[in-house]
mmCIF file of C-alpha atoms and ligand atoms in Angstrom:
data_model
loop_
_atom_site.group_PDB
_atom_site.id
_atom_site.type_symbol
_atom_site.label_atom_id
_atom_site.label_comp_id
_atom_site.label_asym_id
_atom_site.label_seq_id
_atom_site.Cartn_x
_atom_site.Cartn_y
_atom_site.Cartn_z
ATOM 1 C CA MET B 1 14.672 -19.088 -17.222
ATOM 2 C CA SER B 2 11.638 -17.122 -18.405
ATOM 3 C CA LYS B 3 11.286 -13.619 -17.076
ATOM 4 C CA HIS B 4 8.317 -12.186 -15.208
ATOM 5 C CA ARG B 5 6.594 -9.533 -17.307
ATOM 6 C CA VAL B 6 5.727 -6.583 -15.061
ATOM 7 C CA VAL B 7 3.969 -3.383 -16.132
ATOM 8 C CA LEU B 8 5.994 -0.403 -14.921
ATOM 9 C CA LEU B 9 3.957 2.739 -14.248
ATOM 10 C CA PRO B 10 6.235 5.580 -13.076
ATOM 11 C CA GLY B 11 3.227 7.917 -12.595
ATOM 12 C CA ASP B 12 3.993 11.587 -12.021
ATOM 13 C CA GLY B 13 5.403 13.950 -9.366
ATOM 14 C CA ILE B 14 8.032 11.985 -7.428
ATOM 15 C CA GLY B 15 6.758 8.771 -9.062
ATOM 16 C CA PRO B 16 9.443 8.429 -11.741
ATOM 17 C CA GLU B 17 12.196 9.077 -9.149
ATOM 18 C CA VAL B 18 11.063 6.479 -6.605
ATOM 19 C CA VAL B 19 9.922 3.908 -9.188
ATOM 20 C CA GLY B 20 13.307 4.215 -10.919
ATOM 21 C CA ALA B 21 15.008 3.506 -7.585
ATOM 22 C CA ALA B 22 12.751 0.507 -6.879
ATOM 23 C CA ARG B 23 13.393 -0.911 -10.330
ATOM 24 C CA ARG B 24 17.155 -0.772 -9.765
ATOM 25 C CA VAL B 25 16.792 -2.549 -6.420
ATOM 26 C CA VAL B 26 14.658 -5.337 -7.939
ATOM 27 C CA GLU B 27 17.247 -5.768 -10.693
ATOM 28 C CA ALA B 28 20.005 -5.988 -8.066
ATOM 29 C CA THR B 29 18.268 -9.017 -6.526
ATOM 30 C CA GLY B 30 18.724 -10.928 -9.780
ATOM 31 C CA LEU B 31 15.000 -11.597 -10.135
ATOM 32 C CA GLY B 32 14.335 -11.930 -13.850
ATOM 33 C CA VAL B 33 11.895 -9.173 -14.791
ATOM 34 C CA GLU B 34 10.937 -7.891 -18.203
ATOM 35 C CA TRP B 35 9.562 -4.415 -17.552
ATOM 36 C CA VAL B 36 6.734 -3.093 -19.686
ATOM 37 C CA PRO B 37 6.837 0.698 -19.191
ATOM 38 C CA MET B 38 3.503 2.497 -19.640
ATOM 39 C CA GLU B 39 2.016 5.885 -18.820
ATOM 40 C CA MET B 40 -0.688 6.730 -16.333
ATOM 41 C CA GLY B 41 -1.715 9.871 -14.442
ATOM 42 C CA VAL B 42 -1.096 13.475 -15.430
ATOM 43 C CA VAL B 43 1.432 12.473 -18.102
ATOM 44 C CA ALA B 44 -1.119 10.229 -19.814
ATOM 45 C CA PHE B 45 -3.910 12.772 -19.404
ATOM 46 C CA GLU B 46 -1.866 15.491 -21.094
ATOM 47 C CA LYS B 47 -0.905 13.183 -23.976
ATOM 48 C CA TYR B 48 -4.061 11.157 -24.545
ATOM 49 C CA GLY B 49 -6.810 13.045 -22.664
ATOM 50 C CA ASP B 50 -7.180 10.037 -20.358
ATOM 51 C CA ALA B 51 -5.256 9.528 -17.112
ATOM 52 C CA LEU B 52 -5.787 5.782 -17.408
ATOM 53 C CA PRO B 53 -5.670 4.712 -21.055
ATOM 54 C CA GLY B 54 -7.375 1.406 -21.859
ATOM 55 C CA ASP B 55 -4.179 -0.228 -23.105
ATOM 56 C CA VAL B 56 -2.674 0.129 -19.609
ATOM 57 C CA LEU B 57 -5.533 -1.897 -18.159
ATOM 58 C CA GLU B 58 -5.209 -4.500 -20.914
ATOM 59 C CA GLU B 59 -1.471 -4.867 -20.373
ATOM 60 C CA ILE B 60 -1.856 -5.265 -16.600
ATOM 61 C CA ARG B 61 -4.511 -7.929 -17.222
ATOM 62 C CA ARG B 62 -2.086 -9.683 -19.561
ATOM 63 C CA CYS B 63 0.937 -9.496 -17.229
ATOM 64 C CA GLY B 64 -1.019 -9.872 -13.981
ATOM 65 C CA VAL B 65 1.411 -7.621 -12.098
ATOM 66 C CA ALA B 66 2.293 -3.914 -12.083
ATOM 67 C CA LEU B 67 4.676 -1.729 -10.114
ATOM 68 C CA LYS B 68 3.119 1.697 -9.907
ATOM 69 C CA GLY B 69 4.226 5.150 -8.817
ATOM 70 C CA PRO B 70 1.812 7.754 -7.472
ATOM 71 C CA THR B 71 -0.359 9.850 -9.762
ATOM 72 C CA THR B 72 -1.746 13.304 -9.105
ATOM 73 C CA THR B 73 -5.510 13.788 -8.858
ATOM 74 C CA PRO B 74 -6.799 17.358 -9.194
ATOM 75 C CA ILE B 75 -8.626 18.587 -6.072
ATOM 76 C CA GLY B 76 -12.286 19.653 -6.245
ATOM 77 C CA GLY B 77 -12.564 19.260 -10.042
ATOM 78 C CA GLY B 78 -10.677 18.019 -13.115
ATOM 79 C CA HIS B 79 -10.308 14.385 -14.114
ATOM 80 C CA ALA B 80 -11.555 11.575 -11.890
ATOM 81 C CA SER B 81 -8.951 9.664 -9.877
ATOM 82 C CA ALA B 82 -7.077 7.264 -12.142
ATOM 83 C CA ASN B 83 -6.108 5.300 -9.015
ATOM 84 C CA VAL B 84 -9.691 4.652 -7.987
ATOM 85 C CA ARG B 85 -10.554 3.692 -11.567
ATOM 86 C CA LEU B 86 -7.565 1.356 -11.825
ATOM 87 C CA ARG B 87 -8.557 -0.517 -8.667
ATOM 88 C CA LYS B 88 -12.195 -0.801 -9.744
ATOM 89 C CA GLU B 89 -11.531 -1.792 -13.346
ATOM 90 C CA LEU B 90 -9.059 -4.506 -12.345
ATOM 91 C CA GLY B 91 -11.106 -5.713 -9.386
ATOM 92 C CA LEU B 92 -8.245 -4.958 -6.984
ATOM 93 C CA PHE B 93 -10.474 -5.313 -3.955
ATOM 94 C CA ALA B 94 -7.835 -5.644 -1.241
ATOM 95 C CA ASN B 95 -5.337 -2.948 -0.368
ATOM 96 C CA VAL B 96 -2.659 -4.248 2.013
ATOM 97 C CA ARG B 97 -0.421 -1.771 3.784
ATOM 98 C CA PRO B 98 2.097 -3.135 6.312
ATOM 99 C CA VAL B 99 3.403 -0.490 8.693
ATOM 100 C CA LYS B 100 6.367 -1.539 10.787
ATOM 101 C CA THR B 101 8.883 0.337 12.946
ATOM 102 C CA VAL B 102 12.170 0.751 11.076
ATOM 103 C CA PRO B 103 15.455 0.137 12.972
ATOM 104 C CA GLY B 104 17.401 3.338 13.573
ATOM 105 C CA LEU B 105 14.242 5.396 13.092
ATOM 106 C CA GLU B 106 12.296 4.461 16.233
ATOM 107 C CA ARG B 107 9.622 6.997 17.098
ATOM 108 C CA PRO B 108 8.171 8.063 20.463
ATOM 109 C CA TYR B 109 4.887 6.212 19.806
ATOM 110 C CA GLY B 110 6.383 2.818 20.555
ATOM 111 C CA ALA B 111 6.891 -0.332 18.499
ATOM 112 C CA THR B 112 4.510 -0.575 15.573
ATOM 113 C CA ASP B 113 3.846 -3.687 13.517
ATOM 114 C CA LEU B 114 0.475 -3.307 11.864
ATOM 115 C CA VAL B 115 -1.087 -4.507 8.664
ATOM 116 C CA ILE B 116 -3.875 -2.404 7.248
ATOM 117 C CA VAL B 117 -6.333 -4.335 5.087
ATOM 118 C CA ARG B 118 -8.495 -1.822 3.277
ATOM 119 C CA GLU B 119 -11.543 -2.550 1.116
ATOM 120 C CA ASN B 120 -10.642 -0.936 -2.165
ATOM 121 C CA THR B 121 -13.745 -0.766 -4.338
ATOM 122 C CA GLU B 122 -16.672 0.884 -2.572
ATOM 123 C CA SER B 123 -17.694 2.977 0.473
ATOM 124 C CA LEU B 124 -17.550 6.745 -0.160
ATOM 125 C CA TYR B 125 -15.094 6.101 -3.017
ATOM 126 C CA ALA B 126 -17.990 4.853 -5.137
ATOM 127 C CA GLY B 127 -17.944 8.321 -6.725
ATOM 128 C CA LEU B 128 -21.722 8.733 -6.445
ATOM 129 C CA GLU B 129 -22.006 12.448 -5.780
ATOM 130 C CA ASN B 130 -24.932 14.644 -6.728
ATOM 131 C CA GLU B 131 -25.839 18.280 -6.345
ATOM 132 C CA VAL B 132 -29.468 17.683 -5.433
ATOM 133 C CA ALA B 133 -30.218 21.423 -5.124
ATOM 134 C CA PRO B 134 -28.012 24.526 -5.252
ATOM 135 C CA GLY B 135 -25.817 24.376 -2.171
ATOM 136 C CA VAL B 136 -26.826 20.800 -1.319
ATOM 137 C CA VAL B 137 -24.630 17.859 -2.297
ATOM 138 C CA THR B 138 -25.081 14.211 -1.449
ATOM 139 C CA SER B 139 -22.310 11.653 -1.538
ATOM 140 C CA ILE B 140 -23.476 8.066 -1.350
ATOM 141 C CA LYS B 141 -21.631 5.513 0.742
ATOM 142 C CA VAL B 142 -22.006 2.078 -0.772
ATOM 143 C CA ILE B 143 -21.406 -0.961 1.417
ATOM 144 C CA THR B 144 -22.346 -4.377 0.082
ATOM 145 C CA GLU B 145 -22.417 -7.749 1.750
ATOM 146 C CA VAL B 146 -20.460 -9.318 -1.110
ATOM 147 C CA ALA B 147 -17.551 -6.862 -0.911
ATOM 148 C CA SER B 148 -17.543 -6.782 2.892
ATOM 149 C CA ARG B 149 -17.469 -10.583 3.209
ATOM 150 C CA ARG B 150 -14.779 -10.760 0.528
ATOM 151 C CA ILE B 151 -12.438 -8.283 2.249
ATOM 152 C CA ALA B 152 -13.072 -9.789 5.705
ATOM 153 C CA HIS B 153 -12.267 -13.231 4.323
ATOM 154 C CA PHE B 154 -9.100 -11.817 2.758
ATOM 155 C CA ALA B 155 -8.034 -10.265 6.100
ATOM 156 C CA PHE B 156 -8.465 -13.543 8.005
ATOM 157 C CA GLU B 157 -6.705 -15.533 5.314
ATOM 158 C CA TYR B 158 -3.881 -12.983 5.294
ATOM 159 C CA ALA B 159 -3.599 -13.217 9.098
ATOM 160 C CA THR B 160 -3.455 -17.006 8.920
ATOM 161 C CA LYS B 161 -0.878 -17.066 6.131
ATOM 162 C CA TRP B 162 1.411 -14.499 7.732
ATOM 163 C CA GLY B 163 1.203 -15.815 11.303
ATOM 164 C CA ARG B 164 -0.813 -12.913 12.641
ATOM 165 C CA HIS B 165 -3.047 -13.492 15.638
ATOM 166 C CA ARG B 166 -5.663 -10.799 15.643
ATOM 167 C CA VAL B 167 -7.977 -9.014 13.217
ATOM 168 C CA THR B 168 -9.708 -5.820 14.356
ATOM 169 C CA ALA B 169 -12.621 -4.464 12.313
ATOM 170 C CA VAL B 170 -12.730 -0.664 12.271
ATOM 171 C CA HIS B 171 -16.079 1.101 11.846
ATOM 172 C CA LYS B 172 -18.499 3.773 12.961
ATOM 173 C CA ALA B 173 -21.506 1.496 13.312
ATOM 174 C CA ASN B 174 -22.848 3.477 16.268
ATOM 175 C CA ILE B 175 -23.709 6.283 13.823
ATOM 176 C CA MET B 176 -23.857 4.600 10.393
ATOM 177 C CA LYS B 177 -25.830 1.689 11.769
ATOM 178 C CA LYS B 178 -26.773 0.264 8.392
ATOM 179 C CA ALA B 179 -23.655 0.836 6.267
ATOM 180 C CA ASP B 180 -20.965 0.298 8.881
ATOM 181 C CA GLY B 181 -23.308 -2.086 10.662
ATOM 182 C CA LEU B 182 -23.282 -4.330 7.587
ATOM 183 C CA PHE B 183 -19.492 -4.132 7.256
ATOM 184 C CA LEU B 184 -19.113 -5.143 10.919
ATOM 185 C CA ALA B 185 -21.708 -7.920 10.688
ATOM 186 C CA CYS B 186 -19.850 -9.377 7.694
ATOM 187 C CA ALA B 187 -16.542 -9.287 9.571
ATOM 188 C CA ARG B 188 -18.166 -11.011 12.560
ATOM 189 C CA ALA B 189 -19.692 -13.673 10.353
ATOM 190 C CA GLU B 190 -16.365 -14.346 8.652
ATOM 191 C CA ALA B 191 -14.552 -14.487 12.026
ATOM 192 C CA VAL B 192 -16.508 -17.557 13.114
ATOM 193 C CA ALA B 193 -14.551 -19.855 10.798
ATOM 194 C CA TYR B 194 -11.241 -18.675 12.360
ATOM 195 C CA GLU B 195 -12.198 -19.000 16.038
ATOM 196 C CA GLY B 196 -9.344 -20.406 18.090
ATOM 197 C CA ARG B 197 -6.833 -19.416 15.389
ATOM 198 C CA VAL B 198 -7.292 -15.680 14.835
ATOM 199 C CA HIS B 199 -8.755 -13.477 17.541
ATOM 200 C CA PHE B 200 -11.401 -11.038 16.334
ATOM 201 C CA ASP B 201 -12.561 -7.754 17.829
ATOM 202 C CA ASP B 202 -13.696 -4.322 16.654
ATOM 203 C CA VAL B 203 -13.152 -0.660 17.419
ATOM 204 C CA LEU B 204 -14.741 2.668 16.494
ATOM 205 C CA VAL B 205 -12.580 4.514 13.999
ATOM 206 C CA ASP B 206 -12.282 7.653 16.159
ATOM 207 C CA ALA B 207 -11.230 5.633 19.201
ATOM 208 C CA LEU B 208 -8.736 3.773 17.037
ATOM 209 C CA ALA B 209 -7.058 7.049 16.041
ATOM 210 C CA MET B 210 -6.413 7.876 19.684
ATOM 211 C CA LYS B 211 -5.389 4.341 20.635
ATOM 212 C CA LEU B 212 -2.947 4.118 17.747
ATOM 213 C CA VAL B 213 -0.992 7.177 18.800
ATOM 214 C CA THR B 214 -0.945 6.141 22.444
ATOM 215 C CA ASN B 215 -0.029 2.482 21.947
ATOM 216 C CA PRO B 216 0.158 1.153 18.383
ATOM 217 C CA SER B 217 1.551 -2.202 19.564
ATOM 218 C CA GLN B 218 -1.905 -3.237 20.780
ATOM 219 C CA TYR B 219 -3.041 -3.749 17.155
ATOM 220 C CA ASP B 220 -2.138 -6.386 14.604
ATOM 221 C CA VAL B 221 -4.298 -6.608 11.437
ATOM 222 C CA LEU B 222 -6.774 -3.761 10.939
ATOM 223 C CA LEU B 223 -9.746 -4.376 8.643
ATOM 224 C CA LEU B 224 -11.268 -1.194 7.257
ATOM 225 C CA GLU B 225 -13.611 0.238 4.659
ATOM 226 C CA ASN B 226 -12.129 2.299 1.867
ATOM 227 C CA LEU B 227 -12.061 5.843 3.294
ATOM 228 C CA TYR B 228 -11.204 4.867 6.878
ATOM 229 C CA GLY B 229 -8.451 2.653 5.490
ATOM 230 C CA ASP B 230 -6.946 5.499 3.545
ATOM 231 C CA ILE B 231 -6.949 7.900 6.479
ATOM 232 C CA VAL B 232 -5.693 5.376 9.031
ATOM 233 C CA SER B 233 -2.895 4.363 6.623
ATOM 234 C CA ASP B 234 -1.439 7.858 6.615
ATOM 235 C CA LEU B 235 -1.798 8.073 10.391
ATOM 236 C CA ALA B 236 -0.026 4.737 10.790
ATOM 237 C CA ALA B 237 2.747 5.823 8.412
ATOM 238 C CA GLY B 238 3.245 8.863 10.647
ATOM 239 C CA LEU B 239 3.783 6.535 13.613
ATOM 240 C CA ILE B 240 6.868 5.011 12.016
ATOM 241 C CA GLY B 241 8.445 8.147 10.574
ATOM 242 C CA GLY B 242 6.365 9.214 7.597
ATOM 243 C CA LEU B 243 4.918 8.354 4.231
ATOM 244 C CA GLY B 244 8.318 7.644 2.738
ATOM 245 C CA LEU B 245 8.497 4.369 4.684
ATOM 246 C CA ALA B 246 5.112 2.714 4.157
ATOM 247 C CA PRO B 247 4.604 0.282 1.263
ATOM 248 C CA GLY B 248 1.434 -1.201 -0.173
ATOM 249 C CA ALA B 249 -0.144 -3.647 -2.572
ATOM 250 C CA ASN B 250 -3.522 -3.971 -4.274
ATOM 251 C CA TYR B 251 -4.715 -7.519 -4.865
ATOM 252 C CA GLY B 252 -7.531 -8.843 -7.015
ATOM 253 C CA LEU B 253 -8.373 -12.316 -8.230
ATOM 254 C CA ASP B 254 -6.328 -11.995 -11.426
ATOM 255 C CA CYS B 255 -3.942 -9.050 -10.945
ATOM 256 C CA ALA B 256 -1.872 -7.286 -8.330
ATOM 257 C CA VAL B 257 -0.591 -3.707 -8.396
ATOM 258 C CA PHE B 258 2.183 -2.680 -6.014
ATOM 259 C CA GLU B 259 2.380 0.952 -4.923
ATOM 260 C CA ALA B 260 3.402 2.943 -1.862
ATOM 261 C CA ILE B 261 0.842 4.691 0.334
ATOM 262 C CA HIS B 262 2.180 8.123 -0.476
ATOM 263 C CA GLY B 263 1.062 10.432 -3.265
ATOM 264 C CA SER B 264 2.959 12.353 -5.927
ATOM 265 C CA ALA B 265 4.397 14.847 -3.371
ATOM 266 C CA PRO B 266 4.420 17.859 -5.714
ATOM 267 C CA ASP B 267 6.237 19.912 -3.053
ATOM 268 C CA ILE B 268 9.441 17.873 -3.523
ATOM 269 C CA ALA B 269 9.001 16.479 -7.041
ATOM 270 C CA GLY B 270 12.032 16.839 -9.300
ATOM 271 C CA LYS B 271 14.378 17.729 -6.424
ATOM 272 C CA GLY B 272 15.898 14.259 -6.136
ATOM 273 C CA ILE B 273 15.163 14.045 -2.412
ATOM 274 C CA ALA B 274 12.083 11.816 -2.338
ATOM 275 C CA ASN B 275 12.443 8.851 -0.027
ATOM 276 C CA PRO B 276 12.363 5.699 -2.181
ATOM 277 C CA ILE B 277 12.022 3.223 0.716
ATOM 278 C CA ALA B 278 8.202 2.932 0.569
ATOM 279 C CA MET B 279 8.393 2.163 -3.135
ATOM 280 C CA ILE B 280 11.313 -0.223 -2.658
ATOM 281 C CA LEU B 281 9.406 -2.116 0.044
ATOM 282 C CA SER B 282 6.356 -2.222 -2.266
ATOM 283 C CA ALA B 283 8.640 -3.762 -4.890
ATOM 284 C CA ALA B 284 9.779 -6.296 -2.256
ATOM 285 C CA MET B 285 6.124 -7.271 -1.754
ATOM 286 C CA MET B 286 5.942 -7.696 -5.529
ATOM 287 C CA CYS B 287 8.952 -10.059 -5.466
ATOM 288 C CA HIS B 288 7.178 -12.145 -2.832
ATOM 289 C CA HIS B 289 4.025 -12.202 -4.966
ATOM 290 C CA LEU B 290 6.108 -13.377 -7.920
ATOM 291 C CA GLY B 291 7.355 -16.258 -5.806
ATOM 292 C CA ASP B 292 10.852 -14.981 -4.967
ATOM 293 C CA THR B 293 10.721 -14.908 -1.171
ATOM 294 C CA ASP B 294 14.506 -14.724 -1.068
ATOM 295 C CA ALA B 295 14.505 -11.391 -2.951
ATOM 296 C CA TYR B 296 11.718 -10.185 -0.659
ATOM 297 C CA VAL B 297 13.709 -10.989 2.467
ATOM 298 C CA ARG B 298 16.945 -9.607 1.047
ATOM 299 C CA ILE B 299 15.410 -6.259 0.130
ATOM 300 C CA ARG B 300 13.753 -5.884 3.517
ATOM 301 C CA LYS B 301 16.937 -6.761 5.408
ATOM 302 C CA SER B 302 18.965 -4.412 3.223
ATOM 303 C CA VAL B 303 16.604 -1.518 3.916
ATOM 304 C CA ARG B 304 16.827 -2.211 7.639
ATOM 305 C CA THR B 305 20.634 -2.340 7.556
ATOM 306 C CA VAL B 306 20.788 1.006 5.780
ATOM 307 C CA THR B 307 18.333 2.796 8.075
ATOM 308 C CA ARG B 308 20.212 1.440 11.111
ATOM 309 C CA ASP B 309 23.821 1.837 9.991
ATOM 310 C CA HIS B 310 23.929 4.518 7.308
ATOM 311 C CA PRO B 311 22.144 7.653 8.555
ATOM 312 C CA ASP B 312 24.283 9.656 6.108
ATOM 313 C CA ALA B 313 22.499 8.023 3.153
ATOM 314 C CA LEU B 314 18.979 8.849 4.376
ATOM 315 C CA THR B 315 16.761 11.425 2.670
ATOM 316 C CA PRO B 316 15.767 14.698 4.415
ATOM 317 C CA ASP B 317 12.328 13.408 5.513
ATOM 318 C CA LEU B 318 14.265 10.943 7.709
ATOM 319 C CA GLY B 319 16.612 13.632 8.978
ATOM 320 C CA GLY B 320 19.454 12.816 6.579
ATOM 321 C CA LYS B 321 21.273 14.752 3.903
ATOM 322 C CA GLY B 322 21.086 12.031 1.259
ATOM 323 C CA THR B 323 19.167 11.875 -1.999
ATOM 324 C CA THR B 324 16.822 9.393 -3.638
ATOM 325 C CA ARG B 325 19.826 8.097 -5.537
ATOM 326 C CA SER B 326 22.234 7.858 -2.577
ATOM 327 C CA LEU B 327 19.650 6.006 -0.498
ATOM 328 C CA ALA B 328 18.831 3.583 -3.324
ATOM 329 C CA ASP B 329 22.557 3.077 -3.961
ATOM 330 C CA ALA B 330 23.180 2.218 -0.303
ATOM 331 C CA ILE B 331 20.316 -0.306 -0.363
ATOM 332 C CA ILE B 332 21.602 -1.834 -3.603
ATOM 333 C CA VAL B 333 25.068 -2.323 -2.056
ATOM 334 C CA GLU B 334 23.418 -4.291 0.767
ATOM 335 C CA VAL B 335 21.246 -6.316 -1.624
ATOM 336 C CA GLU B 336 24.323 -7.232 -3.659
ATOM 337 C CA ARG B 337 26.328 -8.128 -0.548
ATOM 338 C CA ARG B 338 23.559 -10.515 0.475
ATOM 339 C CA ARG B 339 23.351 -11.909 -3.044
ATOM 340 C CA SER B 340 27.030 -12.750 -3.018
ATOM 341 C CA GLY B 341 26.622 -14.404 0.379
ATOM 342 C CA SER B 342 29.005 -12.010 2.136
ATOM 343 C CA VAL B 343 26.389 -11.046 4.720
ATOM 344 C CA ASP B 344 25.057 -13.601 7.123
ATOM 345 C CA ASP B 345 22.024 -12.203 8.944
HETATM 346 P P1 NAD Q 1 1.541 13.082 -0.615
HETATM 347 O O1 NAD Q 1 1.599 11.723 -0.044
HETATM 348 O O2 NAD Q 1 1.922 13.237 -2.020
HETATM 349 O O3 NAD Q 1 2.450 14.071 0.267
HETATM 350 C C1 NAD Q 1 2.176 14.370 1.630
HETATM 351 C C2 NAD Q 1 3.472 14.870 2.286
HETATM 352 O O4 NAD Q 1 4.364 13.768 2.449
HETATM 353 C C3 NAD Q 1 4.202 15.894 1.443
HETATM 354 O O5 NAD Q 1 4.798 16.851 2.297
HETATM 355 C C4 NAD Q 1 5.282 15.094 0.740
HETATM 356 O O6 NAD Q 1 6.430 15.815 0.416
HETATM 357 C C5 NAD Q 1 5.583 14.011 1.767
HETATM 358 N N1 NAD Q 1 5.983 12.772 1.097
HETATM 359 C C6 NAD Q 1 5.181 11.890 0.448
HETATM 360 N N2 NAD Q 1 5.897 10.893 -0.053
HETATM 361 C C7 NAD Q 1 7.180 11.147 0.259
HETATM 362 C C8 NAD Q 1 8.408 10.463 0.000
HETATM 363 N N3 NAD Q 1 8.451 9.319 -0.696
HETATM 364 N N4 NAD Q 1 9.559 11.016 0.465
HETATM 365 C C9 NAD Q 1 9.539 12.140 1.170
HETATM 366 N N5 NAD Q 1 8.412 12.835 1.452
HETATM 367 C C10 NAD Q 1 7.247 12.331 1.004
HETATM 368 O O7 NAD Q 1 0.054 13.604 -0.375
HETATM 369 P P2 NAD Q 1 -0.669 14.889 -0.972
HETATM 370 O O8 NAD Q 1 0.277 16.036 -1.028
HETATM 371 O O9 NAD Q 1 -1.894 15.008 -0.155
HETATM 372 O O10 NAD Q 1 -1.080 14.456 -2.424
HETATM 373 C C11 NAD Q 1 -0.387 14.855 -3.607
HETATM 374 C C12 NAD Q 1 -1.049 14.209 -4.809
HETATM 375 O O11 NAD Q 1 -0.883 12.785 -4.765
HETATM 376 C C13 NAD Q 1 -2.562 14.452 -4.885
HETATM 377 O O12 NAD Q 1 -2.889 14.758 -6.236
HETATM 378 C C14 NAD Q 1 -3.170 13.131 -4.481
HETATM 379 O O13 NAD Q 1 -4.422 12.909 -5.082
HETATM 380 C C15 NAD Q 1 -2.134 12.168 -5.021
HETATM 381 N N6 NAD Q 1 -2.129 10.853 -4.341
HETATM 382 C C16 NAD Q 1 -1.916 9.777 -5.142
HETATM 383 C C17 NAD Q 1 -1.823 8.524 -4.572
HETATM 384 C C18 NAD Q 1 -1.574 7.351 -5.488
HETATM 385 O O14 NAD Q 1 -1.242 7.538 -6.641
HETATM 386 N N7 NAD Q 1 -1.739 6.124 -5.014
HETATM 387 C C19 NAD Q 1 -1.938 8.357 -3.189
HETATM 388 C C20 NAD Q 1 -2.125 9.483 -2.395
HETATM 389 C C21 NAD Q 1 -2.217 10.735 -2.988
#
């Protein structure tokens, strides 16, 4: 059987540790993957003077799929974000981030089962910043009808495909009447075609922040612009126990790049204690995208078994004394048990 060619981008910081763990888990499922390892982020910048070399983009276009670790972006200066460039160059317009309560790690906020659908190409991430006079900087927020309709359509299609019942558009159209107003109008227009199948409503982003921490179960699919989507993703990850648990995927028309929500976590990089679950669940989403729903289900069930039954294997962010390796090993044991048919769940 021919193998799926997948570009493997370990990134930097904790990236190589968690991507290595995710790779081992995918291999344990038996899914035939030919990895194409490439460099991106600080490592690439130091070697080639470019955090996103052109051959990486070409290879992802060729393969259509990449599994990517986080990459560091310097704050307030230095090279532009390779992540933002990657998403723009490849037309990865939809960022999907499922955030679901993990058994054994229930938090005081209540059951959470959200999917964040974030527009990935514009808004304040357009990178249009100017110092118009000394001490005066403008940053332009770009919202277009084309991109807003496209992401709203994606959110409703996603909801339909995954049996979700509600899409909530998140905005600040009371203040940014034109920009957020357009985003909301596009979502409303798209909702019409799904009436009777997917309920549509909207919420101000500040109100959403409060409502999420008081009762996250009231939301289902959240549809957001780029910056709001990024901020709300981290908040939502906090509701279920932290960034180490929240996976993600970036979809375009021709390519998909799978990566966790979290960054390169320089504070714990190289210590072997990074939580690999977010990356492993991102890899599970990749298996689904590649057509192996069985591997997808097996990985997800294996993660849940480990978080519920093996607290000893968990990494310190989850209150355990385990390591990246011990946690990945425990998940691999479960994946293999399910592969051999010795677990019936
Ligand atoms: P971060 O997500 O790297 O870390 C925030 C906190 O969460 C840290 O305390 C970290 O230790 C912890 N954390 C994150 N992932 C973890 C994991 N898997 N296991 C255990 N703990 C984990 O955010 P930051 O510190 O704000 O950003 C660091 C760098 O990452 C920045 O340069 C930022 O630009 C970059 N970043 C990259 C991506 C990406 O590549 N997609 C995403 C977000 C941030």
